[in-house]
Short mmCIF file of C-alpha atoms and ligand atoms in Angstrom, two decimals:
data_model
loop_
_atom_site.label_atom_id
_atom_site.label_comp_id
_atom_site.label_asym_id
_atom_site.label_seq_id
_atom_site.Cartn_x
_atom_site.Cartn_y
_atom_site.Cartn_z
CA MET V 30 -22.55 8.77 4.34
CA PRO V 31 -22.46 11.40 7.15
CA THR V 32 -19.17 13.24 7.69
CA ILE V 33 -18.13 13.94 11.28
CA THR V 34 -15.90 16.93 12.04
CA ILE V 35 -13.87 17.09 15.25
CA ASP V 36 -14.34 20.61 16.59
CA LYS V 37 -10.87 20.95 18.10
CA ASP V 38 -8.77 20.65 14.95
CA GLY V 39 -11.19 20.22 12.03
CA THR V 40 -10.24 16.55 11.42
CA THR V 41 -13.04 14.73 9.59
CA PHE V 42 -14.08 11.10 9.20
CA ASP V 43 -16.98 9.36 7.47
CA CYS V 44 -19.50 7.23 9.31
CA ALA V 45 -21.04 4.38 7.29
CA GLU V 46 -24.83 4.14 7.22
CA GLY V 47 -26.07 2.86 10.60
CA ASP V 48 -22.60 2.91 12.18
CA THR V 49 -22.02 4.75 15.46
CA ILE V 50 -19.73 7.77 15.83
CA LEU V 51 -17.32 5.87 18.12
CA ARG V 52 -16.95 2.95 15.73
CA GLY V 53 -16.62 5.29 12.72
CA ALA V 54 -13.80 7.15 14.49
CA LEU V 55 -12.00 3.94 15.52
CA ARG V 56 -12.35 2.44 12.03
CA ALA V 57 -10.72 5.62 10.68
CA GLY V 58 -7.81 5.17 13.11
CA LEU V 59 -8.85 8.08 15.37
CA GLY V 60 -8.61 7.69 19.15
CA MET V 61 -11.81 8.30 21.10
CA SER V 62 -12.06 7.26 24.73
CA TYR V 63 -14.35 4.23 25.33
CA SER V 64 -14.60 0.89 27.05
CA CYS V 65 -17.77 -1.25 26.93
CA ASN V 66 -19.25 -0.34 23.50
CA VAL V 67 -22.79 -1.05 24.78
CA GLY V 68 -23.85 2.21 26.45
CA SER V 69 -23.07 1.15 30.02
CA CYS V 70 -19.77 2.78 31.10
CA GLY V 71 -20.16 6.37 29.82
CA ASN V 72 -16.48 6.66 28.80
CA CYS V 73 -17.37 7.57 25.20
CA ARG V 74 -19.52 10.63 26.05
CA PHE V 75 -19.15 13.52 23.56
CA GLU V 76 -20.72 16.91 22.98
CA LEU V 77 -22.72 17.48 19.81
CA ILE V 78 -21.93 21.00 18.56
CA ASP V 79 -23.87 20.77 15.32
CA GLY V 80 -25.95 18.13 13.48
CA GLU V 81 -28.36 15.40 14.55
CA VAL V 82 -27.80 11.92 16.04
CA GLU V 83 -29.97 9.20 17.57
CA HIS V 84 -28.98 6.42 19.98
CA ALA V 85 -29.06 2.86 18.61
CA ARG V 86 -29.93 1.49 22.05
CA THR V 87 -32.96 3.24 23.47
CA ASP V 88 -32.29 4.36 27.02
CA PRO V 89 -28.64 3.25 27.44
CA PRO V 90 -27.75 2.94 31.17
CA ALA V 91 -24.92 5.52 31.06
CA TRP V 92 -27.06 8.35 29.61
CA ASN V 93 -29.63 10.59 31.28
CA GLU V 94 -31.79 13.73 31.00
CA ARG V 95 -28.89 15.91 32.13
CA ASP V 96 -26.77 14.66 29.22
CA LEU V 97 -29.61 15.41 26.82
CA LYS V 98 -29.96 18.97 28.14
CA ARG V 99 -26.22 19.53 27.62
CA ASN V 100 -26.36 17.88 24.18
CA ARG V 101 -24.03 15.13 25.31
CA TRP V 102 -24.35 11.70 23.70
CA LEU V 103 -22.67 8.32 23.87
CA GLY V 104 -20.28 7.73 21.00
CA CYS V 105 -20.84 3.96 21.03
CA GLN V 106 -24.61 4.43 20.60
CA ALA V 107 -24.90 7.70 18.61
CA VAL V 108 -25.77 7.10 14.96
CA PRO V 109 -25.48 10.34 12.91
CA LYS V 110 -28.55 11.34 10.90
CA THR V 111 -26.73 14.30 9.32
CA ASP V 112 -23.17 15.62 9.07
CA CYS V 113 -22.05 16.48 12.60
CA ARG V 114 -19.49 18.59 14.45
CA ILE V 115 -18.46 17.10 17.81
CA LYS V 116 -16.21 17.69 20.82
CA PHE V 117 -14.78 14.67 22.63
CA ARG V 118 -11.95 13.46 24.84
CA PRO V 119 -9.20 12.26 22.46
CA ASP V 120 -7.38 9.11 23.55
CA ALA V 121 -4.49 7.92 21.39
CA GLY V 122 -4.31 4.73 23.51
CA SER V 123 -7.71 3.61 22.22
CA ILE V 124 -6.52 3.29 18.61
CA SER V 125 -6.42 -0.40 17.83
CA ARG V 126 -3.34 -1.74 16.03
CA ASP V 127 -5.78 -3.75 13.89
CA LEU V 128 -8.55 -1.35 12.92
CA PRO V 129 -12.03 -2.70 13.72
CA ALA V 130 -14.11 -3.97 10.80
CA GLN V 131 -17.41 -5.79 10.22
CA ARG V 132 -17.10 -9.43 9.17
CA LYS V 133 -19.48 -12.23 8.38
CA ALA V 134 -18.60 -15.25 10.58
CA THR V 135 -19.77 -18.85 10.50
CA LEU V 136 -20.57 -20.69 13.72
CA VAL V 137 -18.27 -23.72 13.97
CA SER V 138 -19.14 -25.17 17.39
CA VAL V 139 -20.49 -24.56 20.90
CA THR V 140 -18.89 -26.76 23.59
CA GLN V 141 -19.85 -26.68 27.26
CA MET V 142 -16.84 -26.14 29.60
CA THR V 143 -18.41 -25.45 33.03
CA ARG V 144 -21.95 -25.38 34.37
CA ASP V 145 -22.65 -22.15 32.46
CA ILE V 146 -19.58 -21.30 30.33
CA SER V 147 -19.25 -22.64 26.80
CA GLU V 148 -16.57 -22.25 24.19
CA VAL V 149 -18.06 -20.69 21.06
CA VAL V 150 -15.93 -20.99 17.92
CA LEU V 151 -16.50 -18.79 14.85
CA LYS V 152 -14.70 -18.70 11.52
CA THR V 153 -14.19 -15.74 9.22
CA SER V 154 -12.40 -15.25 5.95
CA GLY V 155 -10.05 -12.32 5.37
CA SER V 156 -8.26 -10.45 8.12
CA ASP V 157 -8.31 -12.14 11.54
CA ALA V 158 -5.72 -10.11 13.47
CA PHE V 159 -6.29 -8.91 17.02
CA ARG V 160 -4.27 -8.48 20.18
CA PRO V 161 -4.59 -10.86 23.15
CA GLY V 162 -7.19 -9.37 25.52
CA GLN V 163 -9.33 -7.62 22.88
CA TYR V 164 -13.00 -8.24 22.18
CA ALA V 165 -15.48 -8.32 19.29
CA LEU V 166 -19.15 -7.40 19.06
CA LEU V 167 -21.30 -10.36 18.03
CA SER V 168 -24.79 -9.90 16.65
CA VAL V 169 -27.49 -11.91 14.91
CA PRO V 170 -30.63 -10.78 13.10
CA GLY V 171 -33.63 -10.32 15.38
CA ILE V 172 -31.65 -9.36 18.52
CA ALA V 173 -31.08 -5.62 18.93
CA GLY V 174 -27.47 -4.55 19.51
CA GLY V 175 -24.13 -6.34 19.36
CA ARG V 176 -22.81 -8.00 22.53
CA PRO V 177 -19.10 -7.71 23.40
CA TYR V 178 -17.18 -10.96 23.89
CA SER V 179 -13.43 -11.27 24.45
CA MET V 180 -11.46 -13.67 22.32
CA ALA V 181 -9.76 -16.57 24.17
CA ASN V 182 -7.33 -17.49 21.38
CA LEU V 183 -4.72 -15.54 19.43
CA GLY V 184 -5.25 -13.60 16.23
CA GLY V 185 -4.08 -15.05 12.95
CA GLU V 186 -5.25 -18.65 13.54
CA ASP V 187 -6.73 -19.26 10.06
CA GLY V 188 -9.81 -17.13 10.67
CA ILE V 189 -10.74 -18.90 13.92
CA TRP V 190 -12.17 -16.75 16.74
CA ARG V 191 -12.69 -18.59 20.06
CA PHE V 192 -14.81 -17.15 22.86
CA LEU V 193 -15.62 -18.39 26.36
CA ILE V 194 -19.17 -17.23 26.92
CA LYS V 195 -21.28 -17.45 30.04
CA ARG V 196 -24.98 -18.15 29.72
CA ILE V 197 -27.12 -15.31 31.06
CA PRO V 198 -30.46 -16.51 32.47
CA SER V 199 -33.13 -15.39 29.94
CA GLY V 200 -30.31 -13.69 27.96
CA ALA V 201 -31.16 -12.93 24.33
CA LEU V 202 -27.86 -13.64 22.57
CA THR V 203 -26.51 -16.35 24.87
CA GLY V 204 -29.92 -18.09 24.74
CA HIS V 205 -29.75 -17.96 20.94
CA LEU V 206 -26.15 -19.20 20.72
CA PHE V 207 -26.58 -22.02 23.25
CA ASP V 208 -30.11 -23.22 22.46
CA THR V 209 -31.02 -22.32 18.88
CA ALA V 210 -27.99 -21.67 16.70
CA LYS V 211 -26.53 -24.48 14.59
CA PRO V 212 -23.04 -24.99 13.12
CA GLY V 213 -22.97 -23.17 9.78
CA ASP V 214 -25.19 -20.30 10.95
CA THR V 215 -24.03 -16.75 10.22
CA VAL V 216 -23.02 -14.41 13.05
CA GLN V 217 -21.97 -10.79 12.46
CA LEU V 218 -18.56 -10.10 14.05
CA ASP V 219 -17.33 -6.52 14.48
CA GLY V 220 -13.89 -5.92 15.93
CA PRO V 221 -11.34 -5.98 17.36
CA TYR V 222 -12.10 -3.51 20.15
CA GLY V 223 -10.74 -2.91 23.63
CA THR V 224 -7.61 -1.47 25.18
CA ALA V 225 -6.83 -4.12 27.83
CA TRP V 226 -4.48 -5.94 25.44
CA LEU V 227 -1.21 -7.61 26.34
CA ARG V 228 1.77 -5.22 26.59
CA ASP V 229 4.43 -7.54 25.17
CA ASP V 230 7.32 -5.09 25.46
CA CYS V 231 7.51 -5.52 29.23
CA ASP V 232 9.59 -7.90 31.40
CA ARG V 233 7.57 -7.54 34.60
CA ASP V 234 5.73 -10.48 36.15
CA ILE V 235 2.18 -10.79 34.86
CA VAL V 236 -0.87 -11.22 37.11
CA LEU V 237 -4.17 -12.23 35.49
CA LEU V 238 -7.50 -12.21 37.33
CA GLY V 239 -10.58 -13.54 35.59
CA GLY V 240 -13.92 -13.78 37.34
CA GLY V 241 -16.45 -16.14 35.68
CA SER V 242 -16.71 -15.16 32.01
CA GLY V 243 -13.70 -12.86 32.56
CA LEU V 244 -11.73 -16.05 31.95
CA SER V 245 -11.79 -15.59 28.17
CA PRO V 246 -9.44 -12.59 27.68
CA MET V 247 -7.11 -13.89 30.42
CA VAL V 248 -6.63 -17.14 28.48
CA SER V 249 -5.75 -15.15 25.37
CA ILE V 250 -3.27 -12.99 27.30
CA ALA V 251 -1.59 -16.05 28.87
CA ARG V 252 -1.25 -17.64 25.43
CA GLY V 253 -0.01 -14.37 23.95
CA ALA V 254 2.63 -13.95 26.66
CA ALA V 255 3.92 -17.47 26.00
CA ALA V 256 3.92 -16.95 22.22
CA ALA V 257 5.89 -13.70 22.62
CA GLY V 258 8.54 -15.46 24.73
CA MET V 259 7.69 -13.33 27.76
CA LEU V 260 7.47 -16.35 30.07
CA ASP V 261 11.19 -17.03 29.59
CA ARG V 262 11.86 -13.76 31.45
CA ALA V 263 8.88 -13.29 33.75
CA LYS V 264 6.42 -15.25 35.91
CA LEU V 265 2.74 -15.44 35.08
CA HIS V 266 0.18 -15.90 37.88
CA PHE V 267 -3.31 -16.76 36.68
CA PHE V 268 -6.19 -16.40 39.19
CA TYR V 269 -9.64 -17.61 38.22
CA GLY V 270 -12.68 -17.06 40.40
CA GLY V 271 -15.93 -19.00 40.48
CA ARG V 272 -18.65 -19.68 43.02
CA GLY V 273 -18.55 -23.47 43.46
CA GLN V 274 -16.90 -26.61 42.08
CA ALA V 275 -19.25 -26.64 39.06
CA ASP V 276 -17.49 -23.46 37.86
CA LEU V 277 -14.14 -25.25 37.55
CA PHE V 278 -12.81 -26.47 34.21
CA ASP V 279 -10.07 -28.64 32.76
CA VAL V 280 -7.15 -26.19 32.93
CA ASP V 281 -4.98 -27.99 30.37
CA ALA V 282 -7.85 -28.16 27.89
CA VAL V 283 -8.60 -24.44 28.22
CA LEU V 284 -5.06 -23.03 28.50
CA GLY V 285 -3.46 -25.59 26.21
CA SER V 286 -1.03 -28.23 27.43
CA ASP V 287 1.94 -26.17 26.11
CA LEU V 288 1.34 -23.67 28.92
CA ALA V 289 1.50 -26.33 31.64
CA GLY V 290 4.46 -25.66 33.93
CA LYS V 291 4.90 -22.10 32.58
CA VAL V 292 1.94 -20.61 34.42
CA THR V 293 0.97 -20.68 38.11
CA PHE V 294 -2.78 -21.29 38.05
CA THR V 295 -4.97 -20.72 41.12
CA ALA V 296 -8.71 -21.32 41.17
CA GLY V 297 -10.55 -19.60 44.02
CA LEU V 298 -14.15 -20.30 44.99
CA SER V 299 -16.34 -17.83 46.83
CA GLU V 300 -18.95 -20.41 47.94
CA PRO V 301 -17.13 -23.77 47.92
CA GLU V 302 -18.94 -26.96 48.80
CA ALA V 303 -17.66 -29.24 51.58
CA GLY V 304 -14.42 -31.01 50.67
CA TRP V 305 -12.84 -28.14 48.67
CA THR V 306 -9.20 -27.79 49.69
CA GLY V 307 -8.19 -25.02 47.30
CA ALA V 308 -8.32 -21.25 47.78
CA SER V 309 -11.61 -19.80 48.95
CA GLY V 310 -12.92 -16.25 49.25
CA LEU V 311 -12.98 -13.32 46.84
CA LEU V 312 -10.46 -13.17 44.02
CA PRO V 313 -8.77 -9.83 44.88
CA ALA V 314 -8.03 -11.02 48.44
CA ILE V 315 -6.78 -14.40 47.18
CA ALA V 316 -4.36 -12.69 44.77
CA ARG V 317 -3.17 -10.21 47.41
CA ASP V 318 -2.62 -12.94 50.05
CA THR V 319 -0.85 -15.23 47.56
CA LEU V 320 1.49 -12.65 46.02
CA GLY V 321 2.10 -10.27 48.94
CA ASP V 322 4.72 -7.62 48.17
CA GLY V 323 5.41 -9.15 44.73
CA LEU V 324 2.15 -7.63 43.49
CA ALA V 325 3.36 -4.00 43.53
CA GLU V 326 5.90 -4.52 40.73
CA ALA V 327 3.73 -6.70 38.49
CA ARG V 328 1.56 -5.78 35.49
CA LEU V 329 -2.09 -6.63 36.12
CA TYR V 330 -4.81 -7.65 33.69
CA PHE V 331 -8.33 -8.39 34.87
CA ALA V 332 -11.83 -8.91 33.54
CA GLY V 333 -15.20 -9.83 34.95
CA PRO V 334 -18.34 -8.34 36.48
CA ALA V 335 -18.11 -4.60 37.24
CA ALA V 336 -18.14 -5.18 41.04
CA MET V 337 -15.18 -7.55 40.79
CA ALA V 338 -13.22 -5.20 38.51
CA GLN V 339 -13.75 -2.35 40.98
CA ALA V 340 -12.65 -4.52 43.92
CA VAL V 341 -9.48 -5.55 42.05
CA GLN V 342 -8.66 -1.90 41.27
CA LEU V 343 -8.99 -0.97 44.93
CA MET V 344 -6.90 -3.92 46.09
CA ALA V 345 -4.21 -3.22 43.47
CA HIS V 346 -4.13 0.47 44.32
CA GLU V 347 -3.65 -0.37 48.02
CA ALA V 348 -0.93 -2.86 47.09
CA GLY V 349 0.97 -0.09 45.27
CA VAL V 350 0.38 -1.12 41.63
CA ALA V 351 0.75 1.97 39.42
CA PRO V 352 -2.46 2.79 37.47
CA ASP V 353 -0.65 2.53 34.12
CA ARG V 354 0.09 -1.13 34.95
CA MET V 355 -3.58 -2.07 35.37
CA HIS V 356 -5.50 -3.10 32.26
CA PHE V 357 -9.08 -4.26 32.54
CA ASP V 358 -12.54 -4.70 31.07
CA GLU V 359 -15.66 -4.43 33.18
CA PHE V 360 -18.31 -6.78 31.83
CA TYR V 361 -21.82 -5.33 31.65
C1 FAD N 664 -15.79 -5.42 27.06
C2 FAD N 664 -16.68 -6.59 27.40
C3 FAD N 664 -16.22 -7.87 27.18
C4 FAD N 664 -17.04 -8.96 27.50
N1 FAD N 664 -16.54 -10.23 27.30
C5 FAD N 664 -17.30 -11.29 27.66
C6 FAD N 664 -16.79 -12.62 27.50
O1 FAD N 664 -15.66 -12.84 27.05
N2 FAD N 664 -17.60 -13.65 27.88
C7 FAD N 664 -18.86 -13.43 28.37
O2 FAD N 664 -19.55 -14.41 28.69
N3 FAD N 664 -19.36 -12.19 28.52
C8 FAD N 664 -18.62 -11.12 28.16
N4 FAD N 664 -19.14 -9.86 28.31
C9 FAD N 664 -20.55 -9.73 28.75
C10 FAD N 664 -21.53 -9.94 27.54
O3 FAD N 664 -21.25 -9.01 26.52
C11 FAD N 664 -23.01 -9.73 27.81
O4 FAD N 664 -23.29 -8.95 28.93
C12 FAD N 664 -23.85 -10.94 27.94
O5 FAD N 664 -23.35 -12.10 27.35
C13 FAD N 664 -25.20 -10.60 27.32
O6 FAD N 664 -25.83 -11.78 27.03
P1 FAD N 664 -27.31 -11.89 26.53
O7 FAD N 664 -27.57 -11.16 25.27
O8 FAD N 664 -27.60 -13.34 26.55
O9 FAD N 664 -28.08 -11.21 27.74
P2 FAD N 664 -29.08 -10.00 27.71
O10 FAD N 664 -29.48 -9.79 29.14
O11 FAD N 664 -30.15 -10.21 26.73
O12 FAD N 664 -28.12 -8.84 27.20
C14 FAD N 664 -28.20 -7.56 27.68
C15 FAD N 664 -26.87 -6.93 27.46
O13 FAD N 664 -26.65 -6.76 26.07
C16 FAD N 664 -26.03 -5.50 25.80
N5 FAD N 664 -26.75 -4.76 24.75
C17 FAD N 664 -26.17 -4.29 23.63
N6 FAD N 664 -27.05 -3.68 22.84
C18 FAD N 664 -28.23 -3.76 23.45
C19 FAD N 664 -29.53 -3.29 23.13
N7 FAD N 664 -29.79 -2.62 21.98
N8 FAD N 664 -30.51 -3.53 24.00
C20 FAD N 664 -30.27 -4.22 25.15
N9 FAD N 664 -29.05 -4.68 25.51
C21 FAD N 664 -28.04 -4.44 24.67
C22 FAD N 664 -25.93 -4.80 27.11
O14 FAD N 664 -24.61 -4.93 27.58
C23 FAD N 664 -26.84 -5.53 28.05
O15 FAD N 664 -26.34 -5.57 29.36
C24 FAD N 664 -18.34 -8.76 28.01
C25 FAD N 664 -18.81 -7.46 28.22
C26 FAD N 664 -17.98 -6.39 27.94
C27 FAD N 664 -18.49 -4.99 28.18
S1 FES N 665 -20.93 3.74 27.16
FE1 FES N 665 -19.97 3.93 25.25
S2 FES N 665 -18.14 2.79 25.51
FE2 FES N 665 -19.21 2.41 27.36
#
């Protein structure tokens, strides 16, 4: 098992066979900056001082020739072939309360919720703790690489992990889950990961924005806020964005009827068909126009395609939301 030494202070951790340096560090409770876990954001870049690594994903989008020349690698993709000495940006905020671990999960069900989003339910035995807003990497034999999916439920529900997953046209894992997999099949689940988890020690109003599949972690955060009693002290505004009416879903079924009346839910459509009387346009503008000055003091959580996440950041910045009150995942 390769040992990794952090150049700055000599701290060491072991990396299990085939594991990546980022995941080895996080499993050991060490904070290394990251976000997507799939080689797309570049936040986990580190410098290799000594030793040899190879990337699990050939040609990850966030890595280039310049990185190679400077001996910089992506922590989420770099698998050590020898003991290594590395330099990286430490980030205590990335240490998960529940350290990530590999688990064998059983597929319980796949239920269609909108034209292309289905609820996928998995069951594991052993530890099932995670924070609302976190994600897990799901993988199956024959498909290279784990895919990140955010949980929609709360941790500690008898080993049940619920995900709201959007079908990707010609997508490898979503095609497998939606078309081929059967209840009882095994799925590898690695997690929890992610730093956009619910801050439950805060009395500020909560604003959630989920675009398409970004719905999943927002549902978990809404449920977590209710479970923590936060909605007795603060308002929760939940904005969900889709293209047309076929992207809408039964809100009570997805959020749970116990949240009815405690949450202000707004669905906004960017390309509504004739007859739609609800909000229309892009989600950041809908949230800004609905909340006005109230936005600046709120805590924001958002998830969805990278372009949407960037537009929300810009809107929130202009509205005066402090950066340490914005928590988000960009979906790649
Ligand atoms: C933090 C985070 C949370 C997410 N949460 C959700 C969610 O809750 N619901 C949801 O629907 N989607 C979510 N996504 C998006 C989701 O992970 C995938 O992009 C999508 O479902 C991939 O589906 P696919 O395998 O069918 O498509 P494909 O097109 O086959 O998948 C390609 C994607 O798989 C990933 N990948 C990982 N390893 C490899 C590899 N070795 N080779 C190629 N690609 C690789 C890359 O991200 C790539 O973009 C999330 C993404 C991120 C980053
Ligand atoms: S590229 Fe490694 S965490 Fe995003």
